[in-house]
Amino acid sequence: MITIYCDFYSILQVESTDEQDVVRRIQDYIPLRQRIRSALDKENTAYTVYVQNPILAQWLKDLRGYDPHIVRWEDIDPYAYFEQRFGFVPPVELSISAIQELLKVLPLPYEEVTADPTGWILSQRVDHVWGCSQPSENHLADVAAWMVRVKQIPVLLLPLMEARLAEWAKVDDRYKVFLDPSWKETARALLLRWALRFYPMTFSLRQRLEEFPLVDCNQYTDICIELFREKNNELRRFWHTWLISGSSPDISVALQQMSGLADAELDVIEDWARANALLVTGQLLEAIKNRFARFPRANNVLERLAKVVPPPVPPIPDPLWSSENWLRWVTEAYLPYFAWVIRNKQARDTQMKLAAQFEQWLLKIYPKFPSDPMAPFTPHQLSRIKELFDEKSVDVVFWFVVDGLTWWQGERLKSFCAERKVGGIYLEPTISALPTITSISKKALVSGYLESTDNTKPIAQIVRERLVSAVQNIHVYRHENELEEAFSSTLQPGLYTLMYNGLDHHSHDTQGFTDTESIDGHLVLLSRLIQEGFERCLRLNLRAKAFVSSDHGSTFLPKDARVLQLPKFAHSVDDSDLEGIPDEQTKASSRARACTSSRIPEKDELEEIKKDWHYLQKDVFSLPQQYFIPKAYSAVGRRPKGWTHGGATPEEVIVPFIALQTNKVEFLEPVINISGFLFSSKVNALQVTLGNMNPFPITVLQLLVADSTAKLIQSYVEPNAMITGEVILPAVVYRESARLVTWSLTCEGGGIRQVFRGDVSIPIRRLQTSDVDEMFEDML
C-alpha cells in the first residue's frame, strides 16, 4: 500500500529512508514516479511519500483515482495537527508560519492547558511573565522590565502578545500604555517614572513622564541605573543649578528628592561636599548612605567623603603632660585633624599652632629619651628584638625598617595585616630620633642608640655588629624580592631585616595626602611579606615574630611656606642611606629640612637664627655635629614639591612601631572592681576600677553594669595599669541585704576584640526606718 502525505508546511519531522521518501523539489518528480510505479507493481509493498511541494502534489493527482486500499492520501492541516498534538485549538492570532515554528519547538504539555493556551505558549516561548491571565499588582513592572531587557521581540508571536496585553488592559487600565506599538520606549518611561517619583515637578523629565502610571519598580533598580546613564547630563545640569540657586542646608532636601540610582546625583553630592567641607557631618553621610544604598558605586564615594568630615579640633595640649599623654594626643586628636586639613586643603593656621606647641614640648623633653629605656624612643626598639633572642622565646624575627612610614600609614598597614589574619597585632606610637633624616634617624634605629661620632658603616654591618652576640643568622636585604627568595629557600632561625625605601621615595613625589591606593600598594606588599613569612615559619615549625619600624615620618609644607636660607656658618646635609649609596643626593639636599655645622655657633649667631631654627646642640642631643632644623613649616633652600622631612612636627616625629606574631596573643581578662553601697528606692552611684593585666594596651568600648553604662575617666588603658570611673544605677526597691550586680565589658587590644562578663555582690544599706515605714515599703 502506498500512503501519500501532503505536508506543505513541513509539519511532520521526517527524513527519507528505504521505505519512505520526502520530496521537496521539482527535480524529485521523475524519480518519485518511478518508485511509485515500482511499488504499484509489487504486491504487499508498503511505501510512504511525504510531499512538501504543492506543485508535486498537483502532478500526482492522477493517483487519487486509485482505490484507497492501494493509494491512501492524507492532507496535513497545521491547525488540526496542532490541536491533535497539544490538546487545544491554536489561538486565532497565530499564523501558519507561527504554528509551523511552534510545532518544531514546543514541548508536549505535562498537564491540561486548555484553560489558558495563550499563556502556556507565551510562557514557553517568550517569558514566564506572559503566562498569567490575571495580572498581580506588581506584574506591570515585571512586564516593563522584560521589555527593556529583551534584545528582540519574537515577530511570529507578536500578534499573540498584543492579544495578551489587550486582555490585561481589560482587567487593569494601566496596561493600556502598551497598546501603543513602541513597547520598549513605554517600558523605559514606566521605570524612569518610578525612579523619578521624588523629583520636583520643576524637572522637565519628570513632567514628561507624568502621563505614565506610577508602578513599584523597586526590584529593578539595576535597570533604572542603566537608564539613568543615558540621562546623566540632564540630571547633572538640573542638580547643579538647583544647588547653586538654593542655600547650602538644602542638600538634605536634595537627598530626599533624588533617586539614589544615578551617577550624576552622586557626583553632584560629592562635588558639593568637597566645596562645603565644613558642612559635611556624620549624619549627612548616613543620609547619603541610606539614599544610595542600592547604588554599587556609593561605597567608594562614601569612603572618600568620610575623609571630608571635619574631626573635632584637638584640645590645647598641656605642657606638663606625660609622654604617653602627648603621644595619645598626637595620634588620636592631632593627626586626624592634620589629615583632614591636608586632604581638604583647609586653612592650616590652627594646625600649625598646635604643631608648634608639640615642637616646644619635644625639644625640651627629648634629651632625656636616650638614657631612659622606658621612653617611647625608636632606638630602643632594637633592644626588644635582642631580648627575644636572649630569652630564646623566638626562632625567627622579621624586621621591616620602612623609611618614611607615617603613623596613618602604620594604621593602614595594621588593617591590611588583620585582613590577612595575621595575629597578635600591636601598634604603638614612638618618637623618632632628631633630626628626622635618614643619616641620623635610621642609623639610630638600627644601632639602638645615638652616636656622638660619625659612623659611615653600612646598615647591614651595623645590624650585624649590634646583634651578633644574640643572633646566629642575620640577614639584611634592600629589596623585597631578596626576602621572598629567602622564604622559598630553607628558612633558618635568625633575623631577617628588610630596609624598604620605596614608600619614602613615593611620598617625596606625592602632592596629596599619602593614603591613596598607590601608597596602599606599598603597604599591601609589606602585609603580604609578613603573612608569607609567618606561613613559611608555621610549615617549618618555627616560632616567629615580626616588627615594623620607621626611622621618621613625613610632613607637607604649605604652598606659602617660608624658604629659609642656610645660616652662614652651616652647610646642607648629605643625607646618605648608609649603604654606601647616596639617597638620591641631589634631591635629598632639597628634601631634608636640616643643616649642620662642625663648630659651635657664636652667641650672636645663635641669636640671629633663633627665630627660625631649632638648635640641636651636639652634646645635648648626642649628635656627631651641631644640627639645625627649621621651626614649624619652613622650607630650606627651596620648597619641595612633595612630602619632606627633617623638622620636628608631630607628623614626621611620631612614627608607628608594629609588633606581630603568628598566633594571636592570649587576652587576659581585665580586673573589674565595683564598690559602694545600694540604697533602696534611691539613685545609686557605684565606683568602678578596671585593671589591664595584658602586656599590651586595651581600649574599652563599653562597660555595662546592671544595664547602665559606666563612665570611665578614659577608654585607653596602658599595660599593667588601671583606670577608674563611676556608674549610676536607677532607683529600685531592694529587700535583700545584698544584690548580685552583673557587668559586661567589651574591649579590644592586641588586634583582638573580646567580651567579658561577671558579677559582684553589692551590700544594701537602709536608712533608719520605723515599723510603719517597713509596713508601707511596697508603696515607696
Coordinates of C-alpha atoms in Angstrom, one line a residue, residues 325-723:
N325 CA 49.5 61.7 77.0
W326 CA 51.3 63.7 74.3
L327 CA 51.5 60.6 72.1
R328 CA 47.9 59.9 72.6
W329 CA 47.0 63.5 71.8
V330 CA 49.0 63.4 68.6
T331 CA 47.6 60.0 67.4
E332 CA 44.0 60.4 68.5
A333 CA 43.4 64.1 68.1
Y334 CA 46.1 66.0 66.2
L335 CA 46.8 63.6 63.3
P336 CA 43.2 63.0 62.3
Y337 CA 42.8 66.8 62.3
F338 CA 46.0 67.2 60.3
A339 CA 44.9 64.6 57.8
W340 CA 41.6 66.4 57.3
V341 CA 43.3 69.8 56.8
I342 CA 45.7 68.4 54.2
R343 CA 43.2 66.3 52.3
N344 CA 40.6 69.0 52.0
K345 CA 43.1 71.9 51.5
Q346 CA 41.8 73.8 54.6
A347 CA 43.5 76.7 56.3
R348 CA 46.4 75.5 58.4
D349 CA 46.7 78.2 60.9
T350 CA 45.2 76.2 63.8
Q351 CA 47.0 73.0 62.8
M352 CA 50.4 74.7 62.6
K353 CA 49.9 76.4 66.0
L354 CA 49.2 73.0 67.6
A355 CA 52.3 71.6 65.9
A356 CA 54.4 74.4 67.3
Q357 CA 53.3 73.5 70.8
F358 CA 54.3 69.9 70.2
E359 CA 57.7 71.1 69.0
Q360 CA 58.3 73.2 72.1
W361 CA 57.5 70.2 74.3
L362 CA 59.6 67.8 72.3
L363 CA 62.7 69.9 72.1
K364 CA 62.5 70.3 75.9
I365 CA 62.0 66.7 76.8
Y366 CA 63.9 65.0 74.0
P367 CA 67.4 65.0 75.7
K368 CA 66.0 62.6 78.4
F369 CA 64.9 59.9 75.9
P370 CA 68.3 58.3 75.1
S371 CA 69.1 57.4 78.7
D372 CA 65.5 56.3 79.6
P373 CA 64.9 52.7 78.4
M374 CA 61.2 53.1 79.0
A375 CA 60.9 56.2 76.8
P376 CA 58.8 55.7 73.6
F377 CA 62.0 56.2 71.5
T378 CA 62.7 54.5 68.2
P379 CA 66.3 53.5 69.1
H380 CA 65.0 51.4 72.0
Q381 CA 63.2 49.0 69.6
L382 CA 66.4 47.1 68.9
S383 CA 66.7 46.0 72.5
R384 CA 63.2 44.5 72.3
I385 CA 64.3 42.4 69.3
K386 CA 67.6 41.4 71.0
E387 CA 65.7 40.5 74.2
L388 CA 63.6 37.9 72.3
F389 CA 66.7 36.1 71.1
D390 CA 68.4 36.4 74.5
E391 CA 65.3 34.8 76.2
K392 CA 65.2 32.2 73.3
S393 CA 61.4 32.8 73.1
V394 CA 61.5 33.1 69.3
D395 CA 63.2 31.3 66.4
V396 CA 62.7 33.9 63.6
V397 CA 62.2 37.6 63.6
F398 CA 61.2 39.5 60.5
W399 CA 62.2 43.2 60.9
F400 CA 60.8 45.6 58.4
V401 CA 62.5 49.0 58.6
V402 CA 60.3 51.2 56.4
D403 CA 61.8 54.6 55.5
G404 CA 59.3 57.4 56.0
L405 CA 56.4 55.3 57.3
T406 CA 53.9 57.7 58.9
W407 CA 51.5 57.0 61.7
W408 CA 48.4 56.9 59.5
Q409 CA 50.2 54.6 57.1
G410 CA 51.1 52.4 60.0
E411 CA 47.4 52.2 60.9
R412 CA 46.5 51.2 57.4
L413 CA 49.3 48.6 57.4
K414 CA 47.9 47.2 60.6
S415 CA 44.5 46.8 58.9
F416 CA 45.9 45.1 55.9
C417 CA 47.7 42.6 58.2
A418 CA 44.5 42.0 60.1
E419 CA 42.7 41.3 56.8
R420 CA 45.3 38.6 56.1
K421 CA 44.5 37.0 59.5
V422 CA 47.9 37.9 61.0
G423 CA 47.7 37.5 64.7
G424 CA 48.8 39.5 67.8
I425 CA 49.0 42.9 66.1
Y426 CA 50.2 45.6 68.5
L427 CA 50.6 49.1 67.2
E428 CA 52.2 51.8 69.3
P429 CA 53.5 55.3 68.7
T430 CA 57.2 56.1 69.1
I431 CA 59.3 59.2 68.8
S432 CA 61.9 59.3 66.0
A433 CA 65.5 60.4 66.6
L434 CA 66.3 64.0 65.8
P435 CA 66.9 65.3 63.2
T436 CA 64.5 63.2 61.2
I437 CA 66.8 62.5 58.4
T438 CA 68.0 59.1 57.2
S439 CA 71.6 59.5 58.0
I440 CA 70.7 60.2 61.7
S441 CA 67.3 58.6 62.5
K442 CA 67.8 55.3 60.6
K443 CA 71.3 54.8 62.0
A444 CA 70.0 55.4 65.5
L445 CA 67.1 53.0 64.8
V446 CA 69.3 50.1 63.7
S447 CA 72.2 50.9 66.2
G448 CA 69.9 51.1 69.2
Y449 CA 71.4 54.4 70.3
L450 CA 72.5 57.8 69.2
E451 CA 76.1 58.1 68.2
S452 CA 78.1 61.2 69.0
T453 CA 80.7 60.4 66.3
D454 CA 80.3 59.9 62.6
N455 CA 79.6 56.3 61.6
T456 CA 79.6 55.6 57.9
K457 CA 79.3 51.9 58.2
P458 CA 76.6 50.3 56.0
I459 CA 73.3 49.5 57.6
A460 CA 73.8 45.7 57.2
Q461 CA 77.1 45.9 59.0
I462 CA 75.6 48.0 61.9
V463 CA 72.8 45.5 62.4
R464 CA 75.1 42.5 62.4
E465 CA 77.5 44.1 64.9
R466 CA 74.8 45.1 67.3
L467 CA 73.1 41.6 67.3
V468 CA 76.0 39.3 66.6
S469 CA 76.1 38.2 70.3
A470 CA 72.4 37.2 70.4
V471 CA 71.6 36.0 66.9
Q472 CA 73.3 33.3 64.9
N473 CA 72.0 34.1 61.4
I474 CA 71.5 37.8 60.5
H475 CA 70.3 38.8 57.0
V476 CA 69.7 42.3 55.8
Y477 CA 68.0 42.9 52.4
R478 CA 67.5 46.1 50.4
H479 CA 64.9 44.6 48.0
E480 CA 61.7 42.7 48.8
N481 CA 62.4 40.0 46.2
E482 CA 65.5 39.0 48.1
L483 CA 63.4 38.4 51.2
E484 CA 60.9 36.4 49.2
E485 CA 63.7 34.2 47.9
A486 CA 64.7 33.6 51.5
F487 CA 61.1 32.4 52.1
S488 CA 61.3 29.9 49.3
S489 CA 64.7 28.5 50.4
T490 CA 65.4 26.7 53.6
L491 CA 64.5 29.3 56.2
Q492 CA 66.8 29.1 59.2
P493 CA 66.3 30.6 62.7
G494 CA 67.6 34.1 62.8
L495 CA 66.9 37.7 62.0
Y496 CA 65.6 38.7 58.5
T497 CA 65.7 42.5 58.0
L498 CA 64.3 44.4 55.0
M499 CA 65.3 48.0 54.5
Y500 CA 62.3 49.3 52.5
N501 CA 62.8 52.7 50.9
G502 CA 60.1 52.6 48.2
L503 CA 57.4 54.3 50.3
D504 CA 59.6 57.2 51.2
H505 CA 60.6 57.8 47.6
H506 CA 57.0 57.7 46.6
S507 CA 56.0 60.2 49.2
H508 CA 58.6 62.7 48.1
D509 CA 56.8 62.9 44.8
T510 CA 53.3 63.0 46.1
Q511 CA 51.4 66.3 46.5
G512 CA 48.2 65.0 48.1
F513 CA 47.7 63.2 51.4
T514 CA 49.6 60.0 51.5
D515 CA 46.8 57.5 52.0
T516 CA 45.9 56.8 48.3
E517 CA 45.7 53.5 46.5
S518 CA 49.2 54.0 45.1
I519 CA 50.5 54.4 48.6
D520 CA 48.5 51.4 49.8
G521 CA 50.3 49.3 47.2
H522 CA 53.5 49.5 49.3
L523 CA 51.6 48.6 52.5
V524 CA 49.8 45.7 50.9
L525 CA 53.2 44.4 49.7
L526 CA 54.5 44.6 53.2
S527 CA 51.5 42.9 54.7
R528 CA 51.8 40.1 52.2
L529 CA 55.5 39.6 53.0
I530 CA 54.6 39.4 56.7
Q531 CA 51.9 36.8 56.0
E532 CA 54.1 34.7 53.7
G533 CA 57.0 34.8 56.2
F534 CA 54.7 33.6 59.0
E535 CA 53.1 30.9 56.9
R536 CA 56.6 29.6 55.9
C537 CA 57.6 29.5 59.6
L538 CA 54.5 27.6 60.6
R539 CA 55.2 25.0 58.0
L540 CA 58.8 24.6 59.4
N541 CA 57.5 24.7 63.0
L542 CA 59.5 27.8 63.8
R543 CA 58.3 30.4 66.3
A544 CA 58.2 33.7 64.6
K545 CA 57.5 37.4 65.2
A546 CA 57.6 40.4 63.0
F547 CA 58.3 44.1 63.7
V548 CA 57.7 47.1 61.6
S549 CA 59.7 50.2 62.4
S550 CA 60.1 53.6 60.8
D551 CA 63.0 55.9 61.1
H552 CA 60.9 59.0 60.6
G553 CA 57.6 60.2 59.2
S554 CA 56.9 63.0 56.7
T555 CA 55.3 66.4 56.6
F556 CA 53.7 68.5 53.9
L557 CA 54.7 72.2 53.6
P558 CA 52.1 74.8 52.8
K559 CA 52.3 76.5 49.4
D560 CA 53.2 79.8 51.1
A561 CA 55.9 78.2 53.2
R562 CA 58.8 80.5 54.0
V563 CA 62.0 79.4 52.4
L564 CA 65.0 79.8 54.7
Q565 CA 68.5 80.2 53.5
L566 CA 71.2 78.3 55.3
P567 CA 72.9 80.1 58.2
K568 CA 76.2 81.5 57.2
F569 CA 78.1 79.1 59.4
A570 CA 76.2 75.9 58.3
H571 CA 76.0 73.7 55.3
S572 CA 73.4 71.4 53.8
V573 CA 73.1 67.8 54.9
D574 CA 74.4 65.0 52.7
D575 CA 71.7 62.5 53.6
S576 CA 73.0 59.1 52.9
D577 CA 71.1 55.8 53.2
L578 CA 74.2 54.3 54.9
E579 CA 74.6 51.6 52.3
G580 CA 77.4 53.5 50.6
I581 CA 75.0 54.9 48.0
P582 CA 73.7 58.5 48.4
D583 CA 69.9 58.5 48.8
E584 CA 69.4 60.5 45.5
Q585 CA 71.7 63.2 46.8
T586 CA 70.7 65.9 44.6
K587 CA 67.1 65.5 45.7
A588 CA 67.8 64.7 49.3
S589 CA 69.5 68.0 49.9
S590 CA 66.3 69.8 48.8
R591 CA 64.0 67.4 50.7
A592 CA 65.7 67.3 54.1
R593 CA 65.0 70.4 56.2
A594 CA 68.2 70.3 58.2
C595 CA 71.7 71.7 58.1
T596 CA 74.8 71.1 60.1
S597 CA 78.0 72.8 61.3
S598 CA 81.2 71.3 62.6
R599 CA 81.7 74.2 65.1
I600 CA 79.6 75.6 67.9
P601 CA 78.0 78.9 66.7
E602 CA 78.8 82.1 68.5
K603 CA 76.2 83.6 70.8
D604 CA 75.3 86.4 68.4
E605 CA 75.0 83.8 65.6
L606 CA 72.5 81.8 67.6
E607 CA 70.6 84.9 68.5
E608 CA 70.3 85.8 64.8
I609 CA 68.8 82.4 63.9
K610 CA 66.7 81.6 66.9
K611 CA 63.5 82.9 65.4
D612 CA 63.6 80.4 62.5
W613 CA 65.8 77.5 63.6
H614 CA 65.9 74.9 66.4
Y615 CA 69.5 74.3 67.6
L616 CA 70.3 70.7 68.3
Q617 CA 73.5 71.1 70.3
K618 CA 75.8 68.2 69.7
D619 CA 76.4 67.1 73.3
V620 CA 72.8 67.7 74.5
F621 CA 71.3 65.7 71.6
S622 CA 74.0 63.1 71.2
L623 CA 74.9 64.0 67.7
P624 CA 78.2 63.9 65.8
Q625 CA 77.9 67.6 64.8
Q626 CA 75.8 70.7 65.5
Y627 CA 72.5 70.4 63.7
F628 CA 69.8 73.0 62.9
I629 CA 66.3 72.2 61.9
P630 CA 63.7 74.8 60.9
K631 CA 60.9 75.7 63.2
A632 CA 57.4 74.8 62.2
Y633 CA 56.8 74.7 58.4
S634 CA 59.6 76.4 56.7
A635 CA 61.5 75.1 53.7
V636 CA 65.2 75.1 53.4
G637 CA 66.8 76.3 50.2
R638 CA 63.7 75.7 48.1
R639 CA 60.2 74.3 48.7
P640 CA 60.0 70.6 47.8
K641 CA 57.0 69.6 45.6
G642 CA 56.0 66.6 47.7
W643 CA 56.4 65.4 51.3
T644 CA 59.6 66.1 53.2
H645 CA 61.3 65.5 56.5
G646 CA 64.0 66.9 58.7
G647 CA 61.8 69.0 61.1
A648 CA 60.2 68.3 64.4
T649 CA 56.5 68.4 63.5
P650 CA 54.3 65.7 65.0
E651 CA 53.6 64.0 61.7
E652 CA 57.3 63.5 61.0
V653 CA 58.4 62.7 64.5
I654 CA 55.6 60.4 65.8
V655 CA 56.0 57.1 63.9
P656 CA 54.4 53.6 64.3
F657 CA 56.0 50.6 65.8
I658 CA 54.1 47.4 65.0
A659 CA 54.7 44.0 66.6
L660 CA 53.1 40.9 65.0
Q661 CA 53.2 37.2 65.6
T662 CA 52.0 34.0 64.0
N663 CA 49.4 33.2 66.7
K664 CA 47.1 35.5 68.5
V665 CA 48.3 36.6 71.9
E666 CA 46.4 35.5 75.0
F667 CA 44.0 38.1 76.0
L668 CA 43.9 38.2 79.8
E669 CA 40.6 39.2 81.4
P670 CA 40.8 42.7 82.8
V671 CA 40.2 43.0 86.6
I672 CA 36.9 44.7 87.3
N673 CA 36.2 46.0 90.8
I674 CA 32.9 47.6 91.6
S675 CA 32.5 49.1 95.1
G676 CA 30.0 51.1 97.0
F677 CA 26.5 50.6 98.6
L678 CA 23.0 50.4 97.3
F679 CA 20.2 52.3 98.9
S680 CA 16.6 51.1 98.3
S681 CA 14.4 53.5 96.2
K682 CA 17.3 55.8 95.5
V683 CA 19.5 56.5 92.5
N684 CA 22.9 54.9 93.4
A685 CA 26.4 55.7 92.3
L686 CA 29.0 52.9 92.3
Q687 CA 32.7 53.3 91.9
V688 CA 34.4 51.2 89.1
T689 CA 38.0 50.3 88.7
L690 CA 39.4 48.5 85.7
G691 CA 42.9 47.0 85.6
N692 CA 44.7 45.8 82.4
M693 CA 46.9 42.8 83.1
N694 CA 47.9 42.4 79.5
P695 CA 51.4 43.2 78.0
F696 CA 49.6 45.5 75.5
P697 CA 47.2 48.4 75.9
I698 CA 43.5 47.9 75.6
T699 CA 40.7 50.2 74.6
V700 CA 37.4 49.9 76.5
L701 CA 34.5 50.1 74.0
Q702 CA 31.7 49.6 76.6
L703 CA 31.3 48.7 80.2
L704 CA 27.7 47.8 81.3
V705 CA 26.9 47.4 85.0
A706 CA 23.3 46.2 85.6
D707 CA 22.3 47.5 82.1
S708 CA 23.8 51.0 82.9
T709 CA 26.8 52.3 81.0
A710 CA 29.8 53.1 83.2
K711 CA 31.6 56.4 82.7
L712 CA 35.3 55.9 82.8
I713 CA 37.9 58.7 83.0
Q714 CA 39.3 57.4 79.7
S715 CA 38.9 54.5 77.3
Y716 CA 42.6 53.8 76.7
V717 CA 44.3 51.6 79.4
E718 CA 48.1 51.1 79.3
P719 CA 49.6 47.7 80.0
N720 CA 49.6 46.8 83.7
A721 CA 47.7 50.0 84.5
M722 CA 44.2 50.8 85.8
I723 CA 41.6 53.4 85.3

